[in-house]
Coordinates of C-alpha atoms in Angstrom, one line a residue:
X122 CA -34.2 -1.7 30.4
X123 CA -34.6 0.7 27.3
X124 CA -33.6 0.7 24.0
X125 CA -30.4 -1.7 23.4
X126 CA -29.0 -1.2 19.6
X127 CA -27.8 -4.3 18.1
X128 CA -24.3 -4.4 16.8
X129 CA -22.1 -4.9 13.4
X130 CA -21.2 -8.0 12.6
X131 CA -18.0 -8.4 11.2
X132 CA -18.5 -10.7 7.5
X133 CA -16.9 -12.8 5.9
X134 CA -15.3 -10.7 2.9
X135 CA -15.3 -13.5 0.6
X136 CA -18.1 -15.5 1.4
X137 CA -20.8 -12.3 1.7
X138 CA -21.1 -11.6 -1.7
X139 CA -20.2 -12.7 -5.1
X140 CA -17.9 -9.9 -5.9
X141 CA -14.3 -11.0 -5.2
X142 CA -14.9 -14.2 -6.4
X143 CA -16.0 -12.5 -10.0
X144 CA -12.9 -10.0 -9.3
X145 CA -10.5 -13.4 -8.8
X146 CA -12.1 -15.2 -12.1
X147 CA -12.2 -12.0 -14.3
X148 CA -8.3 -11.4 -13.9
X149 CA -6.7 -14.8 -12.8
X150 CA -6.0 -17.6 -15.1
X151 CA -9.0 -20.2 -15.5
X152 CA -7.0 -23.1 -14.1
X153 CA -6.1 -20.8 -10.9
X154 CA -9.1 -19.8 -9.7
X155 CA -10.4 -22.5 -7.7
X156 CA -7.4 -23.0 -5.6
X157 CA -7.0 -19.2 -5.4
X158 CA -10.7 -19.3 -4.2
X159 CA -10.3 -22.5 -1.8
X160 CA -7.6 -20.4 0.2
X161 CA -9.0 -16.9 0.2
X162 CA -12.2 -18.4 1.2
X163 CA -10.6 -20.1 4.2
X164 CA -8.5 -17.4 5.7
X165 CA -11.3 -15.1 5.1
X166 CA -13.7 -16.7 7.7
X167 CA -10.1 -16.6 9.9
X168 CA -9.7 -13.4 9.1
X169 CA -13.5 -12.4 11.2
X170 CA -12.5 -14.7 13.9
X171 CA -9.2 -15.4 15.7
X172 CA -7.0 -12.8 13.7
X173 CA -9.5 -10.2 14.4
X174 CA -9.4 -10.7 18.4
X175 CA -5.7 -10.9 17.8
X176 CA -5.8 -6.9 16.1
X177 CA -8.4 -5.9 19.0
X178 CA -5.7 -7.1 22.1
X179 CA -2.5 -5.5 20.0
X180 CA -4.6 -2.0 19.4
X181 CA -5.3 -2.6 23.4
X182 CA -2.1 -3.3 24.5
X183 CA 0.3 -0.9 22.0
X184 CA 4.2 -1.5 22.0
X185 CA 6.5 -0.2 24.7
X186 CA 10.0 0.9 24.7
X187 CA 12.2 -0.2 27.9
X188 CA 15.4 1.7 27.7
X189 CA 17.0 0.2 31.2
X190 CA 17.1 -2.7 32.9
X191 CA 16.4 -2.8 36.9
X192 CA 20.4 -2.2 37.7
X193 CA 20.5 0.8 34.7
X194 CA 21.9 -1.0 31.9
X195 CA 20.5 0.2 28.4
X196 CA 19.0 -2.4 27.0
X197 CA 16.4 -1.2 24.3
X198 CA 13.5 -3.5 24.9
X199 CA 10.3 -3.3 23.0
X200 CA 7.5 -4.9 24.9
X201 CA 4.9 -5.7 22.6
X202 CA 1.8 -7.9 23.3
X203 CA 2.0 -11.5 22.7
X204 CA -1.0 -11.1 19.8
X205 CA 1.6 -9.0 17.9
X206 CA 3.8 -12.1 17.8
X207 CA 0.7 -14.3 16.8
X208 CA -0.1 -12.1 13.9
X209 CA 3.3 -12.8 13.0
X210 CA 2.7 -17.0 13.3
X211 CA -0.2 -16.3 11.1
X212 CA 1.9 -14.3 8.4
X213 CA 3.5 -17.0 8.2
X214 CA 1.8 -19.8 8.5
X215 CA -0.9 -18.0 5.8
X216 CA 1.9 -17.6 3.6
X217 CA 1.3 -13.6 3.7
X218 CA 5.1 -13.5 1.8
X219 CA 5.8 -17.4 0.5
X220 CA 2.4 -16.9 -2.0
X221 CA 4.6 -14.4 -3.7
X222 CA 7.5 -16.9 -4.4
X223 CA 6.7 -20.0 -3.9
X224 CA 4.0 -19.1 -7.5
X225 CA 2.0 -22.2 -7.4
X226 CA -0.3 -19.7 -9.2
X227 CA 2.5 -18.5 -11.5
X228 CA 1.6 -15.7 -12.9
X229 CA -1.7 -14.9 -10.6
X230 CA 0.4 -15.8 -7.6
X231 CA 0.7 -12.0 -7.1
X232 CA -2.8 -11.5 -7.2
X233 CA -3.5 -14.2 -4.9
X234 CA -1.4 -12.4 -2.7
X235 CA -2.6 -9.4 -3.0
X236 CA -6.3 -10.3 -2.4
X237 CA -5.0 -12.1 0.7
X238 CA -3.2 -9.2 2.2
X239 CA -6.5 -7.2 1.3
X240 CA -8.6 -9.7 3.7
X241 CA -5.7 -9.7 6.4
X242 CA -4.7 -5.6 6.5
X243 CA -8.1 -4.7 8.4
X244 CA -7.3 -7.6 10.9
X245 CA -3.5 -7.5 11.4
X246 CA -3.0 -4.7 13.5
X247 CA -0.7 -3.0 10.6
X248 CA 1.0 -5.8 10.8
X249 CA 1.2 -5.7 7.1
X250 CA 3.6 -2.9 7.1
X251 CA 6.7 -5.2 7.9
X252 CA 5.6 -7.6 5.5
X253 CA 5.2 -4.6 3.0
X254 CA 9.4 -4.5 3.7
X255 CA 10.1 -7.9 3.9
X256 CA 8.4 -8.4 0.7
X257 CA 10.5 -5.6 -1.4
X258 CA 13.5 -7.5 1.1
X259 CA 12.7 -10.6 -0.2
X260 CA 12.4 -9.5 -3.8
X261 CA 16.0 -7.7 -4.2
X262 CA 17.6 -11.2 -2.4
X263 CA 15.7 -13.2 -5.1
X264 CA 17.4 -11.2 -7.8
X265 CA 20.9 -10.6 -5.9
X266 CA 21.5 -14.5 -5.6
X267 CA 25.0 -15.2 -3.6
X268 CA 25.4 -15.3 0.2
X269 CA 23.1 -13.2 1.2
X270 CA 20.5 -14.8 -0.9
X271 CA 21.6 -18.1 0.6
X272 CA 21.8 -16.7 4.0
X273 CA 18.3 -15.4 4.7
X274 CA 16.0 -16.0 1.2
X275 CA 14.4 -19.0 2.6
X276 CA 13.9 -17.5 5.9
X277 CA 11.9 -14.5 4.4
X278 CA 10.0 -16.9 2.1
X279 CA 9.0 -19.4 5.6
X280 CA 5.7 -21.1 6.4
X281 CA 6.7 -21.4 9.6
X282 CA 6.6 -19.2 12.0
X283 CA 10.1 -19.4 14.3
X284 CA 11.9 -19.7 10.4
X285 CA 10.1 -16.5 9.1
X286 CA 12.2 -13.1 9.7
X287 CA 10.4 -10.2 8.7
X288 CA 12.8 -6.7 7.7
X289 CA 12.9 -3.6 7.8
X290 CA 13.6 -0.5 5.6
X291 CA 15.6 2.6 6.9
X292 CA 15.8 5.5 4.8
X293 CA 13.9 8.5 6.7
X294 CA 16.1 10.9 8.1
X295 CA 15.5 14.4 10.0
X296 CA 17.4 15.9 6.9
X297 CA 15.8 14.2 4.4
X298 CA 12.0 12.8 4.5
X299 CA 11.3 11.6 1.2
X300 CA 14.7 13.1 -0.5
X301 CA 17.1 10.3 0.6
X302 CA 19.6 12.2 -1.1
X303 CA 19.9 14.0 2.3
X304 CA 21.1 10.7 4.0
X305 CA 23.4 11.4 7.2
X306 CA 24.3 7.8 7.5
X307 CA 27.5 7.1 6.7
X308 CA 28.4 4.1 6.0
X309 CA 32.4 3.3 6.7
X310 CA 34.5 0.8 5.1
X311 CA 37.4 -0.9 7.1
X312 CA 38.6 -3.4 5.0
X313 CA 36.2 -5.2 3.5
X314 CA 33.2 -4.6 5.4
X315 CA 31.3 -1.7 6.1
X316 CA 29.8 -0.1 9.2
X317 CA 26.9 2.5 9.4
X318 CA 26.3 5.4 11.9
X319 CA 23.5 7.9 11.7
X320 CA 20.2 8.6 12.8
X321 CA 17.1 7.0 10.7
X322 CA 14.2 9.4 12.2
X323 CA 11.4 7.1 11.3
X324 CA 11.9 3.0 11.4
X325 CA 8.8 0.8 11.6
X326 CA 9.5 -2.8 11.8
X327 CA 12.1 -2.6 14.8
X328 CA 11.2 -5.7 16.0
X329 CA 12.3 -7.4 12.4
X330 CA 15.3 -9.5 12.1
X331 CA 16.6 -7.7 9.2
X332 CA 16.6 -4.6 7.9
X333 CA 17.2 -2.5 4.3
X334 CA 19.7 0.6 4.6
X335 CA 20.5 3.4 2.8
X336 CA 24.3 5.0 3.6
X337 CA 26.7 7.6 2.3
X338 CA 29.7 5.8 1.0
X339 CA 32.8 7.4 -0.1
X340 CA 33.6 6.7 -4.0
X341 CA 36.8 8.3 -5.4
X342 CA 36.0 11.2 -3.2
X343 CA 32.5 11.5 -3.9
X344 CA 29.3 10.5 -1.2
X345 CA 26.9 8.5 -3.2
X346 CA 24.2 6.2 -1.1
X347 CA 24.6 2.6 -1.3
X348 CA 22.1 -0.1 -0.2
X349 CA 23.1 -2.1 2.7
X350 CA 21.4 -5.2 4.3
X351 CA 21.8 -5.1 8.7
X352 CA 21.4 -7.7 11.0
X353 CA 19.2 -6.1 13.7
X354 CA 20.0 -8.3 16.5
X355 CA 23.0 -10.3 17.5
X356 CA 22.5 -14.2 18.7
X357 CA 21.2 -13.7 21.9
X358 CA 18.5 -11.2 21.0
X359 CA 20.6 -7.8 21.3
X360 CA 20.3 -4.8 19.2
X361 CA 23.7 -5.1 17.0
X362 CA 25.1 -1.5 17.7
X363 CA 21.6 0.1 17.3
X364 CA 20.3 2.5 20.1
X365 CA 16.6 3.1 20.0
X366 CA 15.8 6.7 21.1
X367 CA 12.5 6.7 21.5
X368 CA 9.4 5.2 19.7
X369 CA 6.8 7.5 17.7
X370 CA 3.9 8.2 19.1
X371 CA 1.6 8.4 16.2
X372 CA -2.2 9.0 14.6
X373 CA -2.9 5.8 14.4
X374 CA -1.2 2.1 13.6
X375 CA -1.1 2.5 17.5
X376 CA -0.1 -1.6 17.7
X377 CA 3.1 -1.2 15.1
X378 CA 6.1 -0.2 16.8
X379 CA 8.0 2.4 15.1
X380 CA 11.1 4.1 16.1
X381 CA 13.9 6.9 15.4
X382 CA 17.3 5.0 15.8
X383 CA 20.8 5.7 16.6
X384 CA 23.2 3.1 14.0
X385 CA 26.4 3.3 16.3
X386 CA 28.9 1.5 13.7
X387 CA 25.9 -1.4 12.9
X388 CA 28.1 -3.5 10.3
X389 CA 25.8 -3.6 6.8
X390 CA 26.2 -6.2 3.7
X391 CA 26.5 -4.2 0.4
X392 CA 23.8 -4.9 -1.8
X393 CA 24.4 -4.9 -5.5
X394 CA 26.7 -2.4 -6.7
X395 CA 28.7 0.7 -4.6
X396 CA 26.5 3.6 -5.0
X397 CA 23.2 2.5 -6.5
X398 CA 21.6 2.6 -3.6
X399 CA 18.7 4.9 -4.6
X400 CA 18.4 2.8 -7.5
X401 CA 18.5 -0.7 -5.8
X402 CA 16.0 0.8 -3.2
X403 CA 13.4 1.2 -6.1
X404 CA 12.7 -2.7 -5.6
X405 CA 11.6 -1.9 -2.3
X406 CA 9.8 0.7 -2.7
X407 CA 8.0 -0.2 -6.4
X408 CA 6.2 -3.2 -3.7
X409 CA 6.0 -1.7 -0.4
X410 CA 3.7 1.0 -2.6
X411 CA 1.9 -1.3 -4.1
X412 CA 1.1 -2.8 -0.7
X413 CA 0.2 0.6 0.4
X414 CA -2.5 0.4 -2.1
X415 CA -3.6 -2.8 -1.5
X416 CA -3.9 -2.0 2.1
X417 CA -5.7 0.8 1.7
X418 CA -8.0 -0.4 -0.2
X419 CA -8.6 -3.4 2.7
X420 CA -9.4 -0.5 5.1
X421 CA -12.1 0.4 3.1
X422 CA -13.7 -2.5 1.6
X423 CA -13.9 -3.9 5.2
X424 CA -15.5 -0.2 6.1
X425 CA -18.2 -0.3 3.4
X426 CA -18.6 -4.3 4.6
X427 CA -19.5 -3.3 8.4
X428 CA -21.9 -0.4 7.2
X429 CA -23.8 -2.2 5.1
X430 CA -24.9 -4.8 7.8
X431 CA -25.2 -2.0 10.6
X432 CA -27.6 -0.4 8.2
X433 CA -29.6 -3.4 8.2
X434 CA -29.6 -3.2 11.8
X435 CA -30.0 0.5 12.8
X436 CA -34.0 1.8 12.8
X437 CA -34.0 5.7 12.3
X438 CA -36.8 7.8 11.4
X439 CA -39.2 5.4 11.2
X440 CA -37.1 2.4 9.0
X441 CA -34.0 0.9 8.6
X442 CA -31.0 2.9 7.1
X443 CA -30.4 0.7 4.0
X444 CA -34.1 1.5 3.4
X445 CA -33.6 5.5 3.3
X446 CA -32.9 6.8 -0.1
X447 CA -30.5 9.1 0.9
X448 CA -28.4 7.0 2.6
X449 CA -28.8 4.5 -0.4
X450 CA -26.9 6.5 -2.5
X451 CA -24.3 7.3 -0.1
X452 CA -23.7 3.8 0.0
X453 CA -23.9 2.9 -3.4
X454 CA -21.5 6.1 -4.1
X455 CA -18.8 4.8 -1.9
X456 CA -19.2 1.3 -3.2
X457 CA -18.1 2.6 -6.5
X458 CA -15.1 4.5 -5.0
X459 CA -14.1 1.1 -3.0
X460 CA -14.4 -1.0 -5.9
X461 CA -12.4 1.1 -8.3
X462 CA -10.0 0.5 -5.5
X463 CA -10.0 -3.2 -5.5
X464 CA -9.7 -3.6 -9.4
X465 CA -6.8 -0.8 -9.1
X466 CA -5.3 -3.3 -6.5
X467 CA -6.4 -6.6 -8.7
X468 CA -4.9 -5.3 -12.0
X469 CA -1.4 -4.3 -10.3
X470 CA -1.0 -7.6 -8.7
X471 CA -1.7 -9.1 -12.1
X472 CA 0.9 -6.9 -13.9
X473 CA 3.3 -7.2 -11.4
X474 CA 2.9 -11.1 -11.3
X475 CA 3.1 -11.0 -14.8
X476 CA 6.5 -9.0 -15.2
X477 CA 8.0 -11.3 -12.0
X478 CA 7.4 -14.7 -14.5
X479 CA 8.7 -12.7 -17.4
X480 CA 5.0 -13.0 -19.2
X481 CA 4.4 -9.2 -20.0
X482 CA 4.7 -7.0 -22.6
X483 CA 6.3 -4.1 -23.2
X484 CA 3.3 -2.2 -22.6
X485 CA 2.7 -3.8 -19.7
X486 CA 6.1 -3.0 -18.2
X487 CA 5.3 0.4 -19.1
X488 CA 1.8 0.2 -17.3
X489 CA 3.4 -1.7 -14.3
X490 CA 6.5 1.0 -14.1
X491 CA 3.5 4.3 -14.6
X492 CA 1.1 2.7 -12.7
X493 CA 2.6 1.9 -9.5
X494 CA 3.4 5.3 -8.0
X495 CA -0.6 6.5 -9.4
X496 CA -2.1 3.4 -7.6
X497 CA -0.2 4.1 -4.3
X498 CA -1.6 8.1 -4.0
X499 CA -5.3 7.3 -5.9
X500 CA -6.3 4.6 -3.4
X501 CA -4.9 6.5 -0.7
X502 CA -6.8 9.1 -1.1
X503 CA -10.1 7.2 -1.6
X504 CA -9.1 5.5 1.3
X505 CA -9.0 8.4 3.4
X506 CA -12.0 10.4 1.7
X507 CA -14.1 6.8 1.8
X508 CA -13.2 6.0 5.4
X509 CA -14.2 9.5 6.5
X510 CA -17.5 9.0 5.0
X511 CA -18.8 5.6 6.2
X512 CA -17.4 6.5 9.8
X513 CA -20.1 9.3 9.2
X514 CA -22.7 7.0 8.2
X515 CA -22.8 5.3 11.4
X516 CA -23.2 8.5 13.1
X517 CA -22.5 8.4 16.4
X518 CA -21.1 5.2 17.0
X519 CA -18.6 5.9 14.4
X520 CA -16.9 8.4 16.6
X521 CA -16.9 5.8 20.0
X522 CA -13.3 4.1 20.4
X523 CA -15.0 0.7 21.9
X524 CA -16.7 0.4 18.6
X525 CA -13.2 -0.1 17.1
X526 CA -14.4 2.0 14.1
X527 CA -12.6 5.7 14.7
X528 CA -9.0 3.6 14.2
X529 CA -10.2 3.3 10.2
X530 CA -9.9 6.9 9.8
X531 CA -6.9 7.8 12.4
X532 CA -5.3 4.6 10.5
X533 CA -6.5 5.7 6.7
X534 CA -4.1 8.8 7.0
X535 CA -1.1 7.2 7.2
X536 CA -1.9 5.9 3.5
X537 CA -0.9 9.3 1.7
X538 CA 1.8 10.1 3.9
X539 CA 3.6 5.7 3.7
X540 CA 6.0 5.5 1.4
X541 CA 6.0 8.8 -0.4
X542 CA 3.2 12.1 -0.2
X543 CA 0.7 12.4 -3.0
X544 CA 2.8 14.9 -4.3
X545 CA 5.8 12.6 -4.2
X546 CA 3.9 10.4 -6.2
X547 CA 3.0 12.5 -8.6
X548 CA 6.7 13.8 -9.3
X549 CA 7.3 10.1 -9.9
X550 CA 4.4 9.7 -12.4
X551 CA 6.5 12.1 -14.3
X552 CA 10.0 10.4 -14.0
X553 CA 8.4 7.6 -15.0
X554 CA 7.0 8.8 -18.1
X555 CA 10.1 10.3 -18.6
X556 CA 11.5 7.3 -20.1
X557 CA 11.1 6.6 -24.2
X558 CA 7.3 5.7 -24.5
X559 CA 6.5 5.0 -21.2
X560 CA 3.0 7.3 -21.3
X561 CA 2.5 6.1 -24.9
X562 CA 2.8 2.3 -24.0
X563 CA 0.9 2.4 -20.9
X564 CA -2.3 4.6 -22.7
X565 CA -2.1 2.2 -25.8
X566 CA -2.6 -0.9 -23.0
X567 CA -5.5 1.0 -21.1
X568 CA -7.2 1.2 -24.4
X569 CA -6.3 -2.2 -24.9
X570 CA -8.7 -3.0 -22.2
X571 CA -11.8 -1.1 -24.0
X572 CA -11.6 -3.2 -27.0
X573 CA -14.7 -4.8 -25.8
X574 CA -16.7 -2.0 -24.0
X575 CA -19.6 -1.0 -25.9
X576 CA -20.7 2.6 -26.6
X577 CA -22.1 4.8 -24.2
X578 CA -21.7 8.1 -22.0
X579 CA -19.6 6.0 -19.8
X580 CA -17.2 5.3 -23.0
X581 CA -17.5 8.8 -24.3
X582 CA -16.3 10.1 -20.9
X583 CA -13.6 7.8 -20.9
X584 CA -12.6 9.2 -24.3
X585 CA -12.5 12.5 -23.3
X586 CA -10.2 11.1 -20.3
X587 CA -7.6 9.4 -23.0
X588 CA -7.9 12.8 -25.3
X589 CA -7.3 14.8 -21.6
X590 CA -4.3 12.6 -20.8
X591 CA -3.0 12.6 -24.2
X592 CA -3.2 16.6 -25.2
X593 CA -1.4 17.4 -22.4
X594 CA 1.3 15.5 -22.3
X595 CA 1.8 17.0 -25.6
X596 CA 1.3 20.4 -24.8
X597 CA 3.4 20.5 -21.8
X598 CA 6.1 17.9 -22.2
X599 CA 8.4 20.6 -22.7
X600 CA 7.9 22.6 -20.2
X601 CA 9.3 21.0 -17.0
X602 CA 7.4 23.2 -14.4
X603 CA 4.4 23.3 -15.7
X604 CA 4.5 19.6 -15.9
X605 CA 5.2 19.4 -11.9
X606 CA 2.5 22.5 -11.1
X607 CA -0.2 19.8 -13.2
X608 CA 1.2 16.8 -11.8
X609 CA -1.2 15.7 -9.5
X610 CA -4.3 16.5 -10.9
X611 CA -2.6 14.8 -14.1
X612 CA -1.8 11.5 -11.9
X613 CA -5.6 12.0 -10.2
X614 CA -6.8 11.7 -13.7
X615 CA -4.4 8.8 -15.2
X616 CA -6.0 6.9 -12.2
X617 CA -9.6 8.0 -12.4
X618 CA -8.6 6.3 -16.0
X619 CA -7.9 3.5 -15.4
X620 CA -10.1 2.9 -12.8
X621 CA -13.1 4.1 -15.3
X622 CA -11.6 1.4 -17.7
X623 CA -11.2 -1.3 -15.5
X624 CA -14.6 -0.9 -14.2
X625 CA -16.1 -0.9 -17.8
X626 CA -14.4 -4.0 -18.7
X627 CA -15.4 -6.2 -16.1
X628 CA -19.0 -5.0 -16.2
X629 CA -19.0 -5.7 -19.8
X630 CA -17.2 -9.3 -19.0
X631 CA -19.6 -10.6 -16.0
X632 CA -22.9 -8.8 -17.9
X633 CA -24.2 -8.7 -14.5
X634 CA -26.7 -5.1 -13.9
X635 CA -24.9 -4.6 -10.6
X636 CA -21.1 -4.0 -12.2
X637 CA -22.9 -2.1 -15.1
X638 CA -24.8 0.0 -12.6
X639 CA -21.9 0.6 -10.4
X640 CA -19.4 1.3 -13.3
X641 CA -22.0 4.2 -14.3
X642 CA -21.8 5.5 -10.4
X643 CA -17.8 5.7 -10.8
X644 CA -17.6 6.9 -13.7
X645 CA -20.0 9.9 -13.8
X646 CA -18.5 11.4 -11.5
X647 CA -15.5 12.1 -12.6
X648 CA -14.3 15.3 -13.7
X649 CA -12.4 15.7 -17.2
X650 CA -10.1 18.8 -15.4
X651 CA -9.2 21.9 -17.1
X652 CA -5.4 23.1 -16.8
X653 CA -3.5 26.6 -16.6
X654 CA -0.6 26.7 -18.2
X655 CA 0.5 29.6 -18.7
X656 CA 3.7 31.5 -16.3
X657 CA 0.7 34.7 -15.1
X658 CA -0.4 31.5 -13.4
X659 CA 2.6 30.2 -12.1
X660 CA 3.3 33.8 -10.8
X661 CA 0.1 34.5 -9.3
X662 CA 0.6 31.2 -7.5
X663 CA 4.0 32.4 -5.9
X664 CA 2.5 35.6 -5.3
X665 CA -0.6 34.7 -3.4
X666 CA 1.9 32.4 -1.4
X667 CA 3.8 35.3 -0.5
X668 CA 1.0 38.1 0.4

């Protein structure tokens, strides 16, 4: 028998190296980290062994819509494999939601959380996307309090596994994509309840319990949307007035059933007040993007994990891969990138922990409020860029389905399009800032975290970032479509920032050659950009478009 390559070996994320455990101690609370440690350390080794053959069988076995029953009755099945249902035992039973709120950690309970979610997302078959909704669910119940707060809190905050109801959120429409101003739902009061019909295009999480709605509502003659809370399913396991159409057939997240549904008068709970809905809906989607970042960055920090032990492992040329220079530096350049990813991921959970305990400061509210929306399109992006790269490096295998690698990339892309587009994001940036001293709050807290960082070209380039950043806001603040032609490379920038910060600051905490080194990677190549400003620009864009 010839040549017979040996294979990957899937690591223990926490156990492998030192590095999460110096990213958990540099950002948590002294007195937290052990028993932050104790249980990331656990599920990690779980998260290699029985939740890992649990995402192979779901990605084997993807969801299945069964309109009819044998005699022609419409009953809307979706047949999923029984591992989807264990990964939901082990959401709950890991506490994938109840860390959040249950804050044993107080203020780092988020970033325990977070780091959690970052082990589980590469082995939970996208199962993380419902818990991305229930979360920003469970969240708005929190601060609603009353009956619906009584009525299903505690179930979206459960251990155990038959308690635990995941939800859903429904906003994307044909008409509307990412403007849920363009709602078609209407939601219909009679008396004092109301009912919603319309067609949501796109609705992961159909086989939730509950689910997050956006609907017209009819105010003194004007449609405003309004936030309503459905019961998916009645007591004996029927869709309440729901029709499913079809389900997607999509890139990737193969395992996660998502579908475009019919509401055929589906009776909703108002949540908070009669046409806020795009406003209450903020909740939801502040987390679920946050989640998008936290996931991405999973994807890739499991990535870089498999192709550094394959290229212990694969002989090419003469030597192993990790002992070709080349490939060295590929490597060591998308460890940076993945890194910058996790301390993006680290230092939101730990501002958003921090707001949820009422611990932060102004400008950390500001940073929290900035951030978000930056953190959700920068490590989406790396995700997609870095996952496209290390499938490369393991050259043809990378490209082999039984490998289970080419899912990383297929699933990676979904990251920039989740929960808004980059430029989505970048138009929020903007909103955002839009506020009284939002920008100047959340730069004075970046440069808060330099206080420490000694001199050098790394610093100096980070300078130049802040003086970038700073100059034009100034210049263009004014100007309201020049600030949206500049707004992505402006929210590229803002998080090649505070990634360059963050990087700095921990190197210069844990003193340790390897952070110092790979801080230098990161941050090197970064490019201080150079803006047009002026309308010849602007019109030479429209033109060429046109030509």
């Amino acid at each position: 028998m010839g040549f017979q390559q040996e294979d990957f070996t899937y690591q223990d994320l926490f156990a492998e190296n030192s590095y999460l455990k110096d990213v958990l101690a540099h950002y948590a609370e002294s007195q937290h980290v052990d028993g932050i440690a104790e249980d990331l350390g656990g599920f990690s080794k779980r998260a290699c062994g029985d939740v890992l053959d649990l995402m192979i069988r779901a990605e084997k076995n993807p969801p299945e819509h069964i309109a009819f029953d044998h005699w022609g009755r419409r009953v809307d099945h979706i047949e999923v494999d029984p591992s989807w249902q264990a990964l939901h035992a082990v959401a709950a039973e890991e506490g994938m939601i109840a860390i959040g709120y249950e804050r044993k950690s107080d203020q780092d309970s988020r970033l325990h959380q977070f780091l959690k979610l970052m082990i589980f997302h590469p082995s939970s078959a996208f199962y993380t996307c419902p818990l991305a909704m229930t979360d920003g669910a469970t969240r708005i119940l929190e601060l609603e309090k009353g009956p619906l707060h009584n009525k299903f809190f505690s179930h979206l905050v459960s251990r155990d596994p038959v308690q635990f109801y995941t939800a859903g959120q429904w906003m994307t429409e044909k008409a509307g994509g990412s403007d849920v101003s363009n709602s078609e739902t209407v939601a219909t009061k009679k008396g004092d309840r109301f009912f919603l019909h319309g067609t949501k295009w796109f609705t992961s999480a159909i086989t939730a319990n509950i689910a997050m709605a956006l609907g017209q509502t009819d105010i003194n003659g004007e449609q405003r949307l309004s936030l309503f809370l459905i019961e998916i399913r009645d007591a004996k396991g029927s869709l309440n007035n729901i029709e499913v159409l079809r389900l997607k057939d999509k890139l990737g997240t193969k395992a996660m059933p998502t579908a475009e549904l019919e509401l055929k008068g589906v009776e909703g709970y108002l949540i908070g007040e009669l046409g806020k809905g795009v406003k209450n809906i903020a909740t939801i989607l502040n987390i679920s993007r946050l989640y998008n970042s936290v996931c991405a960055t999973g994807t890739i920090y499991r990535l870089h994990s498999l192709i550094r032990d394959y290229s212990k492992k694969r002989q090419a040329f003469g030597k192993k891969l990790i002992d070709h220079s080349l490939h060295q530096e590929t490597l060591v350049r998308t460890q940076a990138d993945t890194n910058a990813c996790v301390h993006f991921v680290a230092a939101m959970g730990q501002l958003l922990g921090r707001s949820e305990t009422d611990k932060a400061t102004r400008q950390e509210l500001a940073a929290l409020r900035m951030l978000t929306p930056v953190a959700k399109s920068w490590t989406a992006k790396k995700s997609v860029a870095t996952s496209s790269e290390l499938i490369e490096a393991f050259g043809g295998a990378g490209y082999i389905e039984d490998t289970q690698l080419p899912r990383f990339l297929r699933d990676a892309q979904v990251f920039p399009i989740w929960e808004g587009t980059t430029n989505i994001m970048s138009l929020d940036t903007l909103r955002a800032m839009a506020k009284d001293n939002v920008f100047q709050d959340t730069m004075a807290y970046i440069q808060s975290l330099l206080k420490n960082v000694e001199k050098s070209a790394e610093k100096k380039k980070v300078d130049q970032l802040i003086e970038f950043c700073g100059q034009w806001v100034q210049k263009n603040q004014k100007d309201r479509a020049t600030m949206e032609r500049g707004a992505r490379i402006f929210a590229a920038s803002l998080g090649d920032l505070f990634c360059a910060v963050l990087l700095l600051n921990f190197a210069q905490a844990t003193q340790k050659e390897r952070d110092r080194h790979l801080a230098k990677v990161f941050v090197r190549a970064i490019q201080v950009p150079d803006f047009y400003s002026s309308e010849d620009y602007h019109e030479f864009n429209k033109q060429t478009l046109l030509s």
